[in-house]
Coordinates of C-alpha atoms in Angstrom, one line a residue:
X1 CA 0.0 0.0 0.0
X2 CA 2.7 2.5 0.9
X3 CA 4.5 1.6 -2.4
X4 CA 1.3 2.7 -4.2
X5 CA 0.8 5.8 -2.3
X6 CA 4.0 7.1 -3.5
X7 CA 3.7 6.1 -6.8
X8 CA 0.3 8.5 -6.6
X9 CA 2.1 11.0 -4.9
X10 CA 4.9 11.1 -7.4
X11 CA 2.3 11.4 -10.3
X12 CA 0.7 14.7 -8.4
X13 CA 3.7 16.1 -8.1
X14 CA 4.6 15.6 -11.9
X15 CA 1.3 17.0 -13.1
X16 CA 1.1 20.0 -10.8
X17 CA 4.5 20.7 -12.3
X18 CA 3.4 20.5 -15.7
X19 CA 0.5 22.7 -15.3
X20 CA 2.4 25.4 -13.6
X21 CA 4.8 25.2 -15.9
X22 CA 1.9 25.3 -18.9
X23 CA 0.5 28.3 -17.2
X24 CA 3.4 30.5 -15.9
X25 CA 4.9 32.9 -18.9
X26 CA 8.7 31.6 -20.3
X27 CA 9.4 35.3 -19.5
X28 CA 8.0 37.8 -17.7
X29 CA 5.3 39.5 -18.8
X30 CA 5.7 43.3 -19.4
X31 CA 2.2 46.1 -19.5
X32 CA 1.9 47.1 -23.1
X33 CA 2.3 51.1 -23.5
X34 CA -1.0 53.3 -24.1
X35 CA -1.4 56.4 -25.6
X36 CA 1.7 56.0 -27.1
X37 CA 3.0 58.9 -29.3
X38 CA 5.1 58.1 -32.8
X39 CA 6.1 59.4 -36.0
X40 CA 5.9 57.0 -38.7
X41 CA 8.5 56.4 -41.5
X42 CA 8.4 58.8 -43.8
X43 CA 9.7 58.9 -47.9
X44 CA 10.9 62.2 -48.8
X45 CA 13.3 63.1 -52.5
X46 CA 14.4 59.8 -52.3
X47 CA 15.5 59.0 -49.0
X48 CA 13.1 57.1 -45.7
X49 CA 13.6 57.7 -41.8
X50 CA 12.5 54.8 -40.3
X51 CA 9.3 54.8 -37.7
X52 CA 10.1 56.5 -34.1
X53 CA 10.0 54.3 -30.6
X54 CA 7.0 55.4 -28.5
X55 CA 6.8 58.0 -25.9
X56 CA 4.4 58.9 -23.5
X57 CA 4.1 62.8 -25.0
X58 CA 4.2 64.1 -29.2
X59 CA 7.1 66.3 -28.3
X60 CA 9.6 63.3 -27.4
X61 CA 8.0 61.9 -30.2
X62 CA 9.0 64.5 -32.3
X63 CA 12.2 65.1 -30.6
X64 CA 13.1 62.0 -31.4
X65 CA 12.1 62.0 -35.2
X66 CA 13.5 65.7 -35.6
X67 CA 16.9 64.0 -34.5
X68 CA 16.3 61.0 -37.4
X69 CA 15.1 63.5 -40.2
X70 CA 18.1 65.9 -40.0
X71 CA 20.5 62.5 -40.1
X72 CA 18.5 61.4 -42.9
X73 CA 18.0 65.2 -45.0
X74 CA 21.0 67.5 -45.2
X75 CA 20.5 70.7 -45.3
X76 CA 18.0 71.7 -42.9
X77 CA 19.5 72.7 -39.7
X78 CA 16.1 74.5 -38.3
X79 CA 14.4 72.5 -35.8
X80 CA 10.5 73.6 -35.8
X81 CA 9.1 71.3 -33.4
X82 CA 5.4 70.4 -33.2
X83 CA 3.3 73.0 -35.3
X84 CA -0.2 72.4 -36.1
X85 CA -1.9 69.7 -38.2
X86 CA -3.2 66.7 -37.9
X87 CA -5.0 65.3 -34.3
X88 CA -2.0 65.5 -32.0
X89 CA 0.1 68.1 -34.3
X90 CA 3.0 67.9 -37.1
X91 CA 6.7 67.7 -36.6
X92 CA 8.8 69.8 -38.7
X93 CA 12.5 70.5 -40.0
X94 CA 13.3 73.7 -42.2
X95 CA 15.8 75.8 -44.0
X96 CA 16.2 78.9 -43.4
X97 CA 14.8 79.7 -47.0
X98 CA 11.4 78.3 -46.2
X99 CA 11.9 74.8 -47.3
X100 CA 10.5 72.1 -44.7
X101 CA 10.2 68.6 -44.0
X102 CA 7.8 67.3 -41.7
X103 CA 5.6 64.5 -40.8
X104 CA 2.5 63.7 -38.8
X105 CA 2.6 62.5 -35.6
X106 CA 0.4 59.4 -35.1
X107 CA -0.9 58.0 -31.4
X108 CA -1.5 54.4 -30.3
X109 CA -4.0 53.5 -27.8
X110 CA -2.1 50.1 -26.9
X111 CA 1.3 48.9 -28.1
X112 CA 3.8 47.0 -27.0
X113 CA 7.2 48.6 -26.0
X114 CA 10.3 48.5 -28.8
X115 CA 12.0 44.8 -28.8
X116 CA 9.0 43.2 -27.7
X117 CA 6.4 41.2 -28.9
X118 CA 2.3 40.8 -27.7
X119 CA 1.8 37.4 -26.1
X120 CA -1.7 36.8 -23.8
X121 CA -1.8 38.7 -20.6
X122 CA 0.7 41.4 -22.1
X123 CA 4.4 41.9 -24.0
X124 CA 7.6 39.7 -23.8
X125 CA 11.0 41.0 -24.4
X126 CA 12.3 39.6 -27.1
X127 CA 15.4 37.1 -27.0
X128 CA 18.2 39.0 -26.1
X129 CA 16.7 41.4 -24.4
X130 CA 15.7 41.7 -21.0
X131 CA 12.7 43.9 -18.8
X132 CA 14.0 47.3 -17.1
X133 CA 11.8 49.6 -16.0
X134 CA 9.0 48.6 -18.5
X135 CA 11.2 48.8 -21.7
X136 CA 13.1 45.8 -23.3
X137 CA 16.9 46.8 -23.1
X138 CA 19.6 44.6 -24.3
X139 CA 20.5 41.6 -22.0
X140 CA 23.7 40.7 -20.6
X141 CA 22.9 37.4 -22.1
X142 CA 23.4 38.4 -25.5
X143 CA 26.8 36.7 -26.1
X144 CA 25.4 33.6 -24.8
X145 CA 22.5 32.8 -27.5
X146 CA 23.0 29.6 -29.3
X147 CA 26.1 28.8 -27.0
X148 CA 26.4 25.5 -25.6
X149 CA 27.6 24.2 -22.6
X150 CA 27.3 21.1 -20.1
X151 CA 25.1 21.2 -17.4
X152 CA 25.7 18.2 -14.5
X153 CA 22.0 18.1 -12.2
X154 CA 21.0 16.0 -9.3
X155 CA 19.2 13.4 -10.9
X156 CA 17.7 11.7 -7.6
X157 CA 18.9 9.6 -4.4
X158 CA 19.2 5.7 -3.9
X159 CA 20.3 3.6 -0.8
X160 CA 23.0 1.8 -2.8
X161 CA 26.2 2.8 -5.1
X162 CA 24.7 0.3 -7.7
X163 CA 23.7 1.3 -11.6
X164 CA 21.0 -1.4 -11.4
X165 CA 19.4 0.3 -8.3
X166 CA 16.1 2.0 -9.0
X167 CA 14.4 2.3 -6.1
X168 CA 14.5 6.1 -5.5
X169 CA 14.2 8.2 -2.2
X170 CA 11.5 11.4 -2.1
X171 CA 9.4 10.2 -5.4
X172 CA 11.7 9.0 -8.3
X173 CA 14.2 10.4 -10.9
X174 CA 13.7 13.8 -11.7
X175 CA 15.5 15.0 -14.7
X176 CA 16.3 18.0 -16.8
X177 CA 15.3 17.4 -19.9
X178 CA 13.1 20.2 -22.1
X179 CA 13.9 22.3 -18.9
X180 CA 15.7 25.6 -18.7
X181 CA 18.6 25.5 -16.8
X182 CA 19.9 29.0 -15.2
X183 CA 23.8 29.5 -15.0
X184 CA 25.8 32.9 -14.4
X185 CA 22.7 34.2 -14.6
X186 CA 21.6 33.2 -18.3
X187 CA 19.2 30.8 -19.6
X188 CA 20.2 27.6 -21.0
X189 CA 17.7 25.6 -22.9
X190 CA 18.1 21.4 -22.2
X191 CA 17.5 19.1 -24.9
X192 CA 17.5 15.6 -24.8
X193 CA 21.8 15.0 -25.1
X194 CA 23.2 13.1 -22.5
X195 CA 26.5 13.8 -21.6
X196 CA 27.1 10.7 -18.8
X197 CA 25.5 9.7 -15.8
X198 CA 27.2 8.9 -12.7
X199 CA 26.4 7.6 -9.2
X200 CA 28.2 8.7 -6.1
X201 CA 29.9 5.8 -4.2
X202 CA 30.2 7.6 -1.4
X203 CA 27.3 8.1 0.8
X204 CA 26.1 11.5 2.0
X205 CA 25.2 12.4 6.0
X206 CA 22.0 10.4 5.2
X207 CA 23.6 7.5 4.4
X208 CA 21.9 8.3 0.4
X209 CA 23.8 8.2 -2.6
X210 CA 23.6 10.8 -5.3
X211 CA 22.9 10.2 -8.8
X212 CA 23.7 12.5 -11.4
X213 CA 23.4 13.8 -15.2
X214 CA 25.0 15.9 -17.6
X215 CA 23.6 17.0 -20.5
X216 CA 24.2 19.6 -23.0
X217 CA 22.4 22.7 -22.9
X218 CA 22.1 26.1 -25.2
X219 CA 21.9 29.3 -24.5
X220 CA 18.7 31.5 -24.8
X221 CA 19.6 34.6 -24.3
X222 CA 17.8 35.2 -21.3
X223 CA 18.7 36.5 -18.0
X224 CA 17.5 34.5 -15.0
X225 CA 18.3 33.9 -11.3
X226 CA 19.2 30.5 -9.9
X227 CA 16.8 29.2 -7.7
X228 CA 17.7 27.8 -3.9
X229 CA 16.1 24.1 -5.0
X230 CA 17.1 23.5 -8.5
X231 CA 18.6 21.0 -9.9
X232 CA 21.8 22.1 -10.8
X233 CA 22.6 24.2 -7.9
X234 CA 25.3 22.6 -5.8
X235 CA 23.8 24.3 -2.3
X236 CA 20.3 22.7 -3.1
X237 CA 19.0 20.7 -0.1
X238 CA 19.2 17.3 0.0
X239 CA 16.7 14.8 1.1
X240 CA 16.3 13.2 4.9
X241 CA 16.5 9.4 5.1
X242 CA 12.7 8.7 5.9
X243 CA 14.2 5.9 8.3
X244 CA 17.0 6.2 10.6
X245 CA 20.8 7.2 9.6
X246 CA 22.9 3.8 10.9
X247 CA 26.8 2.7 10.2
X248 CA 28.1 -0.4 9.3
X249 CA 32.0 -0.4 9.2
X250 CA 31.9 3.2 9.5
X251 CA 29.8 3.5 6.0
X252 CA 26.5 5.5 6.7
X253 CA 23.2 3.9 5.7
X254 CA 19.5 4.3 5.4
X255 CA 17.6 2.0 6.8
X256 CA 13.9 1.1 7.7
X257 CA 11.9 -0.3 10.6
X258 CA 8.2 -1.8 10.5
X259 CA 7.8 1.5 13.2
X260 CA 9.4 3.6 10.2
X261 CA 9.8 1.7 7.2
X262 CA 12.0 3.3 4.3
X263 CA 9.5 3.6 1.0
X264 CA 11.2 4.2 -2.6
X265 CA 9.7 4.3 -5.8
X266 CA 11.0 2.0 -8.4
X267 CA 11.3 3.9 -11.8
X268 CA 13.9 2.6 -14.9
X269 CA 16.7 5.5 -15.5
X270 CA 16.0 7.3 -18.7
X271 CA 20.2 8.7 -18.7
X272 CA 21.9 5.7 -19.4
X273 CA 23.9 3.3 -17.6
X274 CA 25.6 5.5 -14.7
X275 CA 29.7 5.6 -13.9
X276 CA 31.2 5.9 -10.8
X277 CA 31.4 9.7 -9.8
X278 CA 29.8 12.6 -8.0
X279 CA 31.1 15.7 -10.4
X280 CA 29.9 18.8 -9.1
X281 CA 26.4 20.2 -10.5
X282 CA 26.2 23.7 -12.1
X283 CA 28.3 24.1 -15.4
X284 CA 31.1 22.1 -16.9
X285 CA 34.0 23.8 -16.5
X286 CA 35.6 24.5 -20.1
X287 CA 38.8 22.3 -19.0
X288 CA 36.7 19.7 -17.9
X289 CA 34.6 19.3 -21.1
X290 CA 35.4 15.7 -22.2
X291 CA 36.4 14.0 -19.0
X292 CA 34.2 11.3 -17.4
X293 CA 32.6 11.8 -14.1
X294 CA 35.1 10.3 -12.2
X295 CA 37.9 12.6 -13.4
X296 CA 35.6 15.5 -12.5
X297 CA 34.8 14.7 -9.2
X298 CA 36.4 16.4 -6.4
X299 CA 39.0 15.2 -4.1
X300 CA 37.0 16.7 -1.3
X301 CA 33.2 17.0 -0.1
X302 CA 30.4 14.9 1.6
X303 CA 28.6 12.8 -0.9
X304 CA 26.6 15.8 -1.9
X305 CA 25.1 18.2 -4.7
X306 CA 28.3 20.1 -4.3
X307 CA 30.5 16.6 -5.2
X308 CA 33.4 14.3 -4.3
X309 CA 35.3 13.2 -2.4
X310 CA 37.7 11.5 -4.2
X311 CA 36.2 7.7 -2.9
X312 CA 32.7 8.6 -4.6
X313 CA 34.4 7.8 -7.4
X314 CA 36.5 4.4 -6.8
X315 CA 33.7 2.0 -7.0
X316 CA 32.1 -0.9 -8.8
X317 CA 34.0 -3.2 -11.1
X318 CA 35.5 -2.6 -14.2
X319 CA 35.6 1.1 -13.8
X320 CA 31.8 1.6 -13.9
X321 CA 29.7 2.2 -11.0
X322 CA 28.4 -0.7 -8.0
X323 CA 26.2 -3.6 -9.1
X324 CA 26.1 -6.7 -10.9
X325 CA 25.8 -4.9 -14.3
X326 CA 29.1 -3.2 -14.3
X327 CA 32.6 -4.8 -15.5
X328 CA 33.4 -8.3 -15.3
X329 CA 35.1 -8.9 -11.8
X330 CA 36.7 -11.9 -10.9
X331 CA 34.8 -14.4 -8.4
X332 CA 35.0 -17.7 -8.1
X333 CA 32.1 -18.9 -10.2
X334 CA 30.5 -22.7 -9.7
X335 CA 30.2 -25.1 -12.1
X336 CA 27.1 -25.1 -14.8
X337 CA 23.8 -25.3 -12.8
X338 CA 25.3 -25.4 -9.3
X339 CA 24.5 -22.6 -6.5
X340 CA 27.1 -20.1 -6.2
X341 CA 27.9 -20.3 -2.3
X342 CA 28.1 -17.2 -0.3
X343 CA 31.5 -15.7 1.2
X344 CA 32.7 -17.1 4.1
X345 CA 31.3 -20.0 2.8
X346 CA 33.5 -23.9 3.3
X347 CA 35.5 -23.2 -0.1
X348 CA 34.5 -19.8 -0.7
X349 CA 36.2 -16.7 -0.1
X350 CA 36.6 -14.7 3.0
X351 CA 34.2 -12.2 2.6
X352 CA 36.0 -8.7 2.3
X353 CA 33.3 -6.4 4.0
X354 CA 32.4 -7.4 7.2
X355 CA 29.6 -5.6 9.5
X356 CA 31.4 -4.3 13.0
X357 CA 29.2 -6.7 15.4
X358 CA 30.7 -4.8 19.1
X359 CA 27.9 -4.5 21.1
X360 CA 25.6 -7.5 19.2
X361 CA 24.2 -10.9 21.4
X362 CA 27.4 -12.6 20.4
X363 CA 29.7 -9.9 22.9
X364 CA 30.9 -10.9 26.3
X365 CA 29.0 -7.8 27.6
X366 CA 25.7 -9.2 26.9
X367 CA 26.3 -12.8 27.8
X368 CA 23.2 -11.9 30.0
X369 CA 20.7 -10.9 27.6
X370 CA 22.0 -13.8 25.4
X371 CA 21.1 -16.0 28.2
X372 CA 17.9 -14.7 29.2
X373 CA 16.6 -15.0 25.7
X374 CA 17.6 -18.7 25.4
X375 CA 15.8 -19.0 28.1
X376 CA 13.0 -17.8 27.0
X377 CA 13.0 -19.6 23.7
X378 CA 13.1 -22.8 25.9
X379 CA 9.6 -21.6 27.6
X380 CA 8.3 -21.3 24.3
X381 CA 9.5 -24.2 22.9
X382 CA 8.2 -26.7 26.1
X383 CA 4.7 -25.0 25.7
X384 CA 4.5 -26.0 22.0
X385 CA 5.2 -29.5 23.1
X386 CA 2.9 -29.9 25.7
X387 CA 0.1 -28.2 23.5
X388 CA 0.8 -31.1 20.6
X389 CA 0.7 -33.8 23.1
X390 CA -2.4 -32.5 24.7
X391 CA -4.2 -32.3 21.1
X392 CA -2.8 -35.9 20.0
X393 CA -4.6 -37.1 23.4
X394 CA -8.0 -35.2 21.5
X395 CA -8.1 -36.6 18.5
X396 CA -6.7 -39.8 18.6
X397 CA -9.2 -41.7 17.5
X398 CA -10.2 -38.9 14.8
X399 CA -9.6 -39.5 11.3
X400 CA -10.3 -38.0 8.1
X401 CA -10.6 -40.7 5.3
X402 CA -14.1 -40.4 3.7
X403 CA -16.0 -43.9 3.1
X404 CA -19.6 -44.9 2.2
X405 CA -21.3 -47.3 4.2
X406 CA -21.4 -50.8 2.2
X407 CA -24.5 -52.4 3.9
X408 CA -27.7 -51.4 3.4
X409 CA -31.2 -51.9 5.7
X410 CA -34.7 -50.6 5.1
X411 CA -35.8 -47.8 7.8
X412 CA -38.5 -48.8 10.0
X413 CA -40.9 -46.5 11.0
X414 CA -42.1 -47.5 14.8
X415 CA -45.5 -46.9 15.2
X416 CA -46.8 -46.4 11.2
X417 CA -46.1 -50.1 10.3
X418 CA -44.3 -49.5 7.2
X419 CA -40.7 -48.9 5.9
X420 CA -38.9 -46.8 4.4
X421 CA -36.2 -49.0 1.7
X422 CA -33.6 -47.0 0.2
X423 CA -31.6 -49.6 -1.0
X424 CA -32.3 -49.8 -3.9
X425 CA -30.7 -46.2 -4.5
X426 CA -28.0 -47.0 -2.4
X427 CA -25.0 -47.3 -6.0
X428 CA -26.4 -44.3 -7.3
X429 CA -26.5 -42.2 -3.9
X430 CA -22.6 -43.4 -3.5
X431 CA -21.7 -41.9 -6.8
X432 CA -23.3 -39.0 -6.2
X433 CA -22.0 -38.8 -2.6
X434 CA -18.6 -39.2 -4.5
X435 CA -19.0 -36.6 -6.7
X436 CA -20.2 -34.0 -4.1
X437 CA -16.5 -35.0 -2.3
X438 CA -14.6 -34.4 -5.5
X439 CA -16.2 -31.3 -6.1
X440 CA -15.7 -29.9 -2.3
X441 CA -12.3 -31.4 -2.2
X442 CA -11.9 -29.2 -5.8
X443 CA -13.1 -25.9 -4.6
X444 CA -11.0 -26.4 -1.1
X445 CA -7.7 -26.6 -3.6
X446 CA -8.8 -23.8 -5.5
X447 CA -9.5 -21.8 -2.6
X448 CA -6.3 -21.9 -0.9
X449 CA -4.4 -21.5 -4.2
X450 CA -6.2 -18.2 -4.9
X451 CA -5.7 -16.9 -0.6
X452 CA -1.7 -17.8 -1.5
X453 CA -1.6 -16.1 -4.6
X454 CA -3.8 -12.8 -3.5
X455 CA -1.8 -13.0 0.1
X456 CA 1.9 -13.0 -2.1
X457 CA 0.5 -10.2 -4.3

């Protein structure tokens, strides 16, 4: 049951991010400009200005536009201003002779600001540029559209080092593809490219083991600010053990009681078979482009989102990560079709990790409690025995082997003189009494067949 109730609680989870993702903007949303004053382009002996930016009175407008014409027309130094014409006035250059060139200023009730585009709810700035103050100015960002670079994200958390582990802590795998990834303070965009996948073999504080990604990402152009819980931000928090932290030879662990049992959610990886490593996440350093994840793990840290140590990367066999799927190894394998024998085992191998057993039943200091609960065993085993023995003595002469009777008399009825003979039915009421036992003895089977398999279930 609990295993389904995660498996629920890691589908809510996915959809509530998907529709807050489907309704929040990619950008932030901008108020479009009203009563916006412009000059339009205008085509005069030959030559166009181009169309003014908007302004919130039909002087700047024409300021601005006076400052375009005489660019665009020599020869007319005199600067006129806004004289009258048209609904909200004309904006004029002149010679000193008389000759003029002017154009109408025009007024838009709703527009969106210069470098911006009209989405629902409002304006976006377009790529490359970034919201100040209302208006779309240029982004820092610029230099990084179309760039691309290699992002490394916490992927999720296991209680083993092993690649074939997929039992995930806090509601399975969460990874960064079709996402947008914020570094330096600029967009990237994820797509579906892989870089490697690695697995910590080094646990955290938690006894957890972190398991990574790095894929490629490209720039958008878009300025951003990385976020305290995402992904690929090395200080993000990392999950509690939801049973108790425990050692065993000095190794932290995660592990459950039936009081507070330890519930994962068993989900395939979609990034590969993982390598031994905990690189860092955030952004691939340039140097480090091309190296696996062991080379870019650090020599120091705890297991964590920020990496290393050096150990969470000297794992497994064959230079991959832990588990059976990894390298070749070298272990004394039995013959065809025999059981392989566990270390420690007469003609196996000593095993090479052993569990630090100070303070178990087997210590000198607790020859007491080992005692006592011998003791105690023996109570339990003496009342079993006297139990069995007192049931023999019950149904001793009880059996269970089902028989028809072979002899056969009419029934007299005292005091009706007559008789009831049902002899002459007596075959055909034995095969029908041993059909009725087939059939019970049938369904009793079946029963117990379908209780094991609905109990195992």
């Amino acid at each position: 049951m609990r295993a389904t109730e995660q498996h629920i609680r890691a589908l809510l989870r996915i959809v509530a991010a998907v529709l807050f993702v489907w309704a929040m903007p990619a950008h932030a949303l901008i108020p479009p400009l009203t009563n916006a004053y412009y000059v339009d382009q205008h085509t005069f002996l030959g030559l166009t200005s181009p169309r003014t930016g908007y302004h919130s009175t039909n002087v700047d407008a024409c300021s601005e536009w006076m400052d375009i014409a005489q660019g665009t027309w020599s020869g007319y130094p005199t600067r006129d201003g806004v004289v009258g014409g048209g609904n909200y006035g004309t904006c004029r250059i002149s010679t000193v002779g008389g000759s003029s060139v002017y154009k109408v200023i025009s007024r838009a009730s709703s527009v969106c600001p210069a470098n911006s585009t009209a989405v629902s709810g409002g304006c976006q700035c377009n790529a490359g540029y970034a919201e100040q103050g209302g208006q779309c100015v240029a982004s820092q960002c610029n230099s990084t559209i179309g760039k691309t670079i290699e992002i490394t994200s916490t992927t999720g958390w296991t209680r083993t080092p092993n690649d074939n582990d997929f039992n995930w802590i806090g509601g399975g795998p969460e990874y960064s593809f079709g996402k947008t990834l914020c570094e330096a303070g600029c967009g990237y965009e994820v797509g579906y490219d892989v870089v490697d996948a690695s697995i910590s073999q080094t646990p955290n504080a938690q006894g957890l083991y972190r398991n990574s990604t790095t894929y490629k990402a490209t720039g958008n152009g878009a300025a951003c600010t990385l976020g305290p819980e995402d992904a690929n931000n090395p200080a993000a928090p990392e999950p509690d053990c939801p049973g108790y932290v425990g050692e065993v030879g000095g190794v932290a662990g995660c592990y459950g009681t039936a009081q507070k049992p330890v519930d994962t959610v068993s989900v395939p990886r979609s990034d590969g078979t993982p390598r031994a490593g905990n690189p860092p996440s955030g952004k691939v350093p340039d140097q480090d482009v091309g190296k696996s994840p062991g080379e870019r793990t650090p020599s120091t840290g705890n297991g964590g989102n920020a990496g290393g140590p050096s150990g969470a990367a000297q794992g497994g066999r064959g230079g991959g990560a832990g588990g059976a799927s990894s390298g070749t190894g070298n272990t004394n394998k039995p013959g065809e079709g025999e059981e392989q024998e566990a270390c420690g085992a007469p003609g196996q191998p000593e095993c090479t990790v052993k569990i630090n057993e100070k303070g178990t039943p087997g210590d000198p200091k607790n020859k007491q409690l080992e005692d006592g609960v011998n003791e105690l065993k023996q109570a339990q085993q003496d009342a079993l025995n006297n139990a069995e023995n007192t049931a023999k003595g019950w149904f001793s002469g009880w059996g269970f082997g089902f028989s028809l009777p072979s002899g056969c008399t009419p029934l007299d009825m005292d005091g009706y003189e007559f008789s009831v003979n049902f002899c002459r039915w007596q075959s055909v009421i034995h095969d029908i009494m041993s059909i009725v036992w087939l059939m019970v003895t049938a369904w009793a089977c079946i029963g117990m067949v379908g209780r094991t398999v609905r109990g195992g279930s």
